[in-house]
PDB file of C-alpha atoms in Angstrom:
ATOM      1  CA  UNK A  20     -19.618  38.275 104.034  1.00  0.00           C
ATOM      2  CA  UNK A  21     -16.448  38.066 101.781  1.00  0.00           C
ATOM      3  CA  UNK A  22     -18.222  40.481  99.431  1.00  0.00           C
ATOM      4  CA  UNK A  23     -18.623  43.053 102.209  1.00  0.00           C
ATOM      5  CA  UNK A  24     -14.965  42.657 103.199  1.00  0.00           C
ATOM      6  CA  UNK A  25     -13.816  43.226  99.620  1.00  0.00           C
ATOM      7  CA  UNK A  26     -16.107  46.185  99.286  1.00  0.00           C
ATOM      8  CA  UNK A  27     -14.745  47.788 102.496  1.00  0.00           C
ATOM      9  CA  UNK A  28     -11.217  47.146 101.355  1.00  0.00           C
ATOM     10  CA  UNK A  29     -11.862  48.726  97.983  1.00  0.00           C
ATOM     11  CA  UNK A  30     -13.319  51.845  99.626  1.00  0.00           C
ATOM     12  CA  UNK A  31     -10.760  52.023 102.383  1.00  0.00           C
ATOM     13  CA  UNK A  32      -7.786  51.746  99.917  1.00  0.00           C
ATOM     14  CA  UNK A  33      -9.176  54.310  97.501  1.00  0.00           C
ATOM     15  CA  UNK A  34      -7.444  57.595  97.030  1.00  0.00           C
ATOM     16  CA  UNK A  35      -9.262  60.471  98.699  1.00  0.00           C
ATOM     17  CA  UNK A  36     -10.719  62.962  96.391  1.00  0.00           C
ATOM     18  CA  UNK A  37      -8.623  66.113  96.049  1.00  0.00           C
ATOM     19  CA  UNK A  38     -10.095  69.457  95.323  1.00  0.00           C
ATOM     20  CA  UNK A  39      -9.250  70.842  91.844  1.00  0.00           C
ATOM     21  CA  UNK A  40      -7.040  73.725  93.282  1.00  0.00           C
ATOM     22  CA  UNK A  41      -4.719  71.313  95.020  1.00  0.00           C
ATOM     23  CA  UNK A  42      -4.663  69.031  92.120  1.00  0.00           C
ATOM     24  CA  UNK A  43      -3.496  71.809  89.912  1.00  0.00           C
ATOM     25  CA  UNK A  44      -0.589  72.625  92.144  1.00  0.00           C
ATOM     26  CA  UNK A  45       0.753  69.028  91.970  1.00  0.00           C
ATOM     27  CA  UNK A  46       0.914  69.078  88.171  1.00  0.00           C
ATOM     28  CA  UNK A  47       4.426  70.136  87.233  1.00  0.00           C
ATOM     29  CA  UNK A  48       4.473  73.164  84.861  1.00  0.00           C
ATOM     30  CA  UNK A  49       6.586  71.232  82.285  1.00  0.00           C
ATOM     31  CA  UNK A  50       3.975  68.469  81.922  1.00  0.00           C
ATOM     32  CA  UNK A  51       3.065  68.017  78.249  1.00  0.00           C
ATOM     33  CA  UNK A  52      -0.365  69.134  77.125  1.00  0.00           C
ATOM     34  CA  UNK A  53      -1.775  65.804  76.102  1.00  0.00           C
ATOM     35  CA  UNK A  54      -5.167  67.198  75.297  1.00  0.00           C
ATOM     36  CA  UNK A  55      -4.103  69.366  72.315  1.00  0.00           C
ATOM     37  CA  UNK A  56      -5.247  67.390  69.174  1.00  0.00           C
ATOM     38  CA  UNK A  57      -5.705  64.192  71.308  1.00  0.00           C
ATOM     39  CA  UNK A  58      -8.876  62.230  71.527  1.00  0.00           C
ATOM     40  CA  UNK A  59     -10.461  61.043  74.854  1.00  0.00           C
ATOM     41  CA  UNK A  60      -8.046  57.926  74.847  1.00  0.00           C
ATOM     42  CA  UNK A  61      -5.091  60.409  74.882  1.00  0.00           C
ATOM     43  CA  UNK A  62      -3.958  59.538  71.266  1.00  0.00           C
ATOM     44  CA  UNK A  63      -3.360  62.144  68.619  1.00  0.00           C
ATOM     45  CA  UNK A  64      -5.163  61.840  65.305  1.00  0.00           C
ATOM     46  CA  UNK A  65      -1.851  60.668  63.806  1.00  0.00           C
ATOM     47  CA  UNK A  66      -1.505  57.882  66.438  1.00  0.00           C
ATOM     48  CA  UNK A  67      -5.037  56.726  65.914  1.00  0.00           C
ATOM     49  CA  UNK A  68      -4.412  56.259  62.178  1.00  0.00           C
ATOM     50  CA  UNK A  69      -0.775  55.328  62.053  1.00  0.00           C
ATOM     51  CA  UNK A  70      -0.142  53.727  65.468  1.00  0.00           C
ATOM     52  CA  UNK A  71       2.023  54.487  68.480  1.00  0.00           C
ATOM     53  CA  UNK A  72       5.750  54.081  68.203  1.00  0.00           C
ATOM     54  CA  UNK A  73       8.941  55.293  66.584  1.00  0.00           C
ATOM     55  CA  UNK A  74       7.306  56.094  63.218  1.00  0.00           C
ATOM     56  CA  UNK A  75       5.809  59.620  63.771  1.00  0.00           C
ATOM     57  CA  UNK A  76       5.205  60.675  60.152  1.00  0.00           C
ATOM     58  CA  UNK A  77       3.298  59.095  57.364  1.00  0.00           C
ATOM     59  CA  UNK A  78       5.297  56.676  55.276  1.00  0.00           C
ATOM     60  CA  UNK A  79       4.901  56.999  51.498  1.00  0.00           C
ATOM     61  CA  UNK A  80       5.851  53.986  49.415  1.00  0.00           C
ATOM     62  CA  UNK A  81       6.119  53.355  45.714  1.00  0.00           C
ATOM     63  CA  UNK A  82       6.067  49.851  43.988  1.00  0.00           C
ATOM     64  CA  UNK A  83       7.119  46.677  45.921  1.00  0.00           C
ATOM     65  CA  UNK A  84      10.926  46.315  46.117  1.00  0.00           C
ATOM     66  CA  UNK A  85      11.491  42.601  45.427  1.00  0.00           C
ATOM     67  CA  UNK A  86      14.831  42.485  47.319  1.00  0.00           C
ATOM     68  CA  UNK A  87      13.399  43.990  50.383  1.00  0.00           C
ATOM     69  CA  UNK A  88      10.473  41.596  50.184  1.00  0.00           C
ATOM     70  CA  UNK A  89      12.730  38.625  49.925  1.00  0.00           C
ATOM     71  CA  UNK A  90      14.581  39.717  53.023  1.00  0.00           C
ATOM     72  CA  UNK A  91      11.315  40.392  54.698  1.00  0.00           C
ATOM     73  CA  UNK A  92      10.094  36.854  53.938  1.00  0.00           C
ATOM     74  CA  UNK A  93      13.018  35.378  55.734  1.00  0.00           C
ATOM     75  CA  UNK A  94      12.390  37.565  58.792  1.00  0.00           C
ATOM     76  CA  UNK A  95       8.754  36.819  58.673  1.00  0.00           C
ATOM     77  CA  UNK A  96       9.424  33.051  58.544  1.00  0.00           C
ATOM     78  CA  UNK A  97      11.911  33.326  61.469  1.00  0.00           C
ATOM     79  CA  UNK A  98      10.098  35.683  63.776  1.00  0.00           C
ATOM     80  CA  UNK A  99       6.460  35.943  62.763  1.00  0.00           C
ATOM     81  CA  UNK A 100       5.286  32.717  61.197  1.00  0.00           C
ATOM     82  CA  UNK A 101       5.062  30.881  64.611  1.00  0.00           C
ATOM     83  CA  UNK A 102       1.945  33.065  65.276  1.00  0.00           C
ATOM     84  CA  UNK A 103       0.882  34.423  62.031  1.00  0.00           C
ATOM     85  CA  UNK A 104      -0.157  32.980  58.608  1.00  0.00           C
ATOM     86  CA  UNK A 105      -0.940  34.994  55.567  1.00  0.00           C
ATOM     87  CA  UNK A 106      -4.405  33.742  54.612  1.00  0.00           C
ATOM     88  CA  UNK A 107      -5.747  32.154  57.736  1.00  0.00           C
ATOM     89  CA  UNK A 108      -6.338  32.878  61.416  1.00  0.00           C
ATOM     90  CA  UNK A 109      -3.730  31.220  63.601  1.00  0.00           C
ATOM     91  CA  UNK A 110      -2.337  32.190  66.991  1.00  0.00           C
ATOM     92  CA  UNK A 111      -2.574  35.730  65.780  1.00  0.00           C
ATOM     93  CA  UNK A 112      -4.568  37.268  62.930  1.00  0.00           C
ATOM     94  CA  UNK A 113      -3.925  36.578  59.157  1.00  0.00           C
ATOM     95  CA  UNK A 114      -1.642  39.161  57.737  1.00  0.00           C
ATOM     96  CA  UNK A 115      -1.858  38.608  54.017  1.00  0.00           C
ATOM     97  CA  UNK A 116      -4.062  41.835  53.551  1.00  0.00           C
ATOM     98  CA  UNK A 117      -3.017  43.843  56.496  1.00  0.00           C
ATOM     99  CA  UNK A 118      -1.331  46.450  54.178  1.00  0.00           C
ATOM    100  CA  UNK A 119      -4.738  47.078  52.636  1.00  0.00           C
ATOM    101  CA  UNK A 120      -6.298  47.675  56.078  1.00  0.00           C
ATOM    102  CA  UNK A 121      -3.482  49.507  57.829  1.00  0.00           C
ATOM    103  CA  UNK A 122      -1.132  52.349  56.784  1.00  0.00           C
ATOM    104  CA  UNK A 123       2.521  51.515  56.291  1.00  0.00           C
ATOM    105  CA  UNK A 124       3.407  53.529  59.458  1.00  0.00           C
ATOM    106  CA  UNK A 125       0.858  51.535  61.477  1.00  0.00           C
ATOM    107  CA  UNK A 126       2.377  48.262  60.456  1.00  0.00           C
ATOM    108  CA  UNK A 127       5.807  49.466  61.341  1.00  0.00           C
ATOM    109  CA  UNK A 128       4.789  50.834  64.648  1.00  0.00           C
ATOM    110  CA  UNK A 129       2.978  47.547  65.406  1.00  0.00           C
ATOM    111  CA  UNK A 130       6.072  45.507  64.593  1.00  0.00           C
ATOM    112  CA  UNK A 131       8.503  47.914  66.436  1.00  0.00           C
ATOM    113  CA  UNK A 132       6.268  48.715  69.442  1.00  0.00           C
ATOM    114  CA  UNK A 133       3.785  45.838  69.966  1.00  0.00           C
ATOM    115  CA  UNK A 134       3.539  46.198  73.786  1.00  0.00           C
ATOM    116  CA  UNK A 135       2.370  49.836  73.758  1.00  0.00           C
ATOM    117  CA  UNK A 136       0.144  49.201  70.777  1.00  0.00           C
ATOM    118  CA  UNK A 137      -1.498  46.323  72.537  1.00  0.00           C
ATOM    119  CA  UNK A 138      -1.994  48.318  75.777  1.00  0.00           C
ATOM    120  CA  UNK A 139      -3.141  51.638  74.334  1.00  0.00           C
ATOM    121  CA  UNK A 140      -4.309  51.606  70.733  1.00  0.00           C
ATOM    122  CA  UNK A 141      -8.084  51.146  70.264  1.00  0.00           C
ATOM    123  CA  UNK A 142      -7.669  49.078  67.195  1.00  0.00           C
ATOM    124  CA  UNK A 143      -5.317  46.691  68.777  1.00  0.00           C
ATOM    125  CA  UNK A 144      -6.827  46.213  72.256  1.00  0.00           C
ATOM    126  CA  UNK A 145      -9.881  44.218  70.736  1.00  0.00           C
ATOM    127  CA  UNK A 146      -7.474  41.945  68.953  1.00  0.00           C
ATOM    128  CA  UNK A 147      -5.529  41.209  72.230  1.00  0.00           C
ATOM    129  CA  UNK A 148      -8.984  40.323  73.757  1.00  0.00           C
ATOM    130  CA  UNK A 149      -9.986  38.192  70.758  1.00  0.00           C
ATOM    131  CA  UNK A 150      -6.735  36.224  70.580  1.00  0.00           C
ATOM    132  CA  UNK A 151      -6.040  36.256  74.304  1.00  0.00           C
ATOM    133  CA  UNK A 152      -2.414  37.393  73.922  1.00  0.00           C
ATOM    134  CA  UNK A 153      -0.189  40.244  73.032  1.00  0.00           C
ATOM    135  CA  UNK A 154       2.254  40.109  70.199  1.00  0.00           C
ATOM    136  CA  UNK A 155       5.788  39.808  71.812  1.00  0.00           C
ATOM    137  CA  UNK A 156       8.566  42.183  70.947  1.00  0.00           C
ATOM    138  CA  UNK A 157      10.716  40.312  68.414  1.00  0.00           C
ATOM    139  CA  UNK A 158      13.486  42.952  68.660  1.00  0.00           C
ATOM    140  CA  UNK A 159      13.569  43.675  65.037  1.00  0.00           C
ATOM    141  CA  UNK A 160      15.498  46.710  63.772  1.00  0.00           C
ATOM    142  CA  UNK A 161      13.728  49.451  61.846  1.00  0.00           C
ATOM    143  CA  UNK A 162      15.309  48.107  58.700  1.00  0.00           C
ATOM    144  CA  UNK A 163      14.003  44.628  59.400  1.00  0.00           C
ATOM    145  CA  UNK A 164      10.600  46.012  60.072  1.00  0.00           C
ATOM    146  CA  UNK A 165      10.694  47.747  56.737  1.00  0.00           C
ATOM    147  CA  UNK A 166      11.697  44.532  55.041  1.00  0.00           C
ATOM    148  CA  UNK A 167       8.722  42.657  56.695  1.00  0.00           C
ATOM    149  CA  UNK A 168       6.387  45.489  55.625  1.00  0.00           C
ATOM    150  CA  UNK A 169       7.678  44.995  52.103  1.00  0.00           C
ATOM    151  CA  UNK A 170       7.050  41.301  52.253  1.00  0.00           C
ATOM    152  CA  UNK A 171       3.532  41.925  53.523  1.00  0.00           C
ATOM    153  CA  UNK A 172       2.873  44.500  50.857  1.00  0.00           C
ATOM    154  CA  UNK A 173       3.958  41.887  48.161  1.00  0.00           C
ATOM    155  CA  UNK A 174       1.394  39.450  49.663  1.00  0.00           C
ATOM    156  CA  UNK A 175      -1.357  41.912  49.493  1.00  0.00           C
ATOM    157  CA  UNK A 176      -1.108  42.588  45.768  1.00  0.00           C
TER     158      UNK A 176
END
């Protein structure tokens, strides 16, 4: 009996189907075209490869900067180490080789925009399911995120 009640409520609360003509009229003419270059999940090819966030162009890096890496280590120890270790699974995934698996822009977008990445990115959603949590926003600045990236790059070499 409870199943029938729930089923009835689900049907009764559903939105009535609209015909395509009336649906088109409700879409504002200024709405962005999300289909151009986007995949079925709504992400552009860039976002699929480099993540969703403030970094919207590929990041090209040269050799590891030791000063940035040292600053990044301090930030990592303060804001990341409670959940991440470099060489072992912990509360979150091991990050020692993350820069070999992900682009610099992807890492920066994950650090700077973890909630949207967890909710929308097809590479991160399974990690949320596996670890049973989303990475919290640590409110790092873009400069701090760059330092953490440099520290992680130094670990991956």
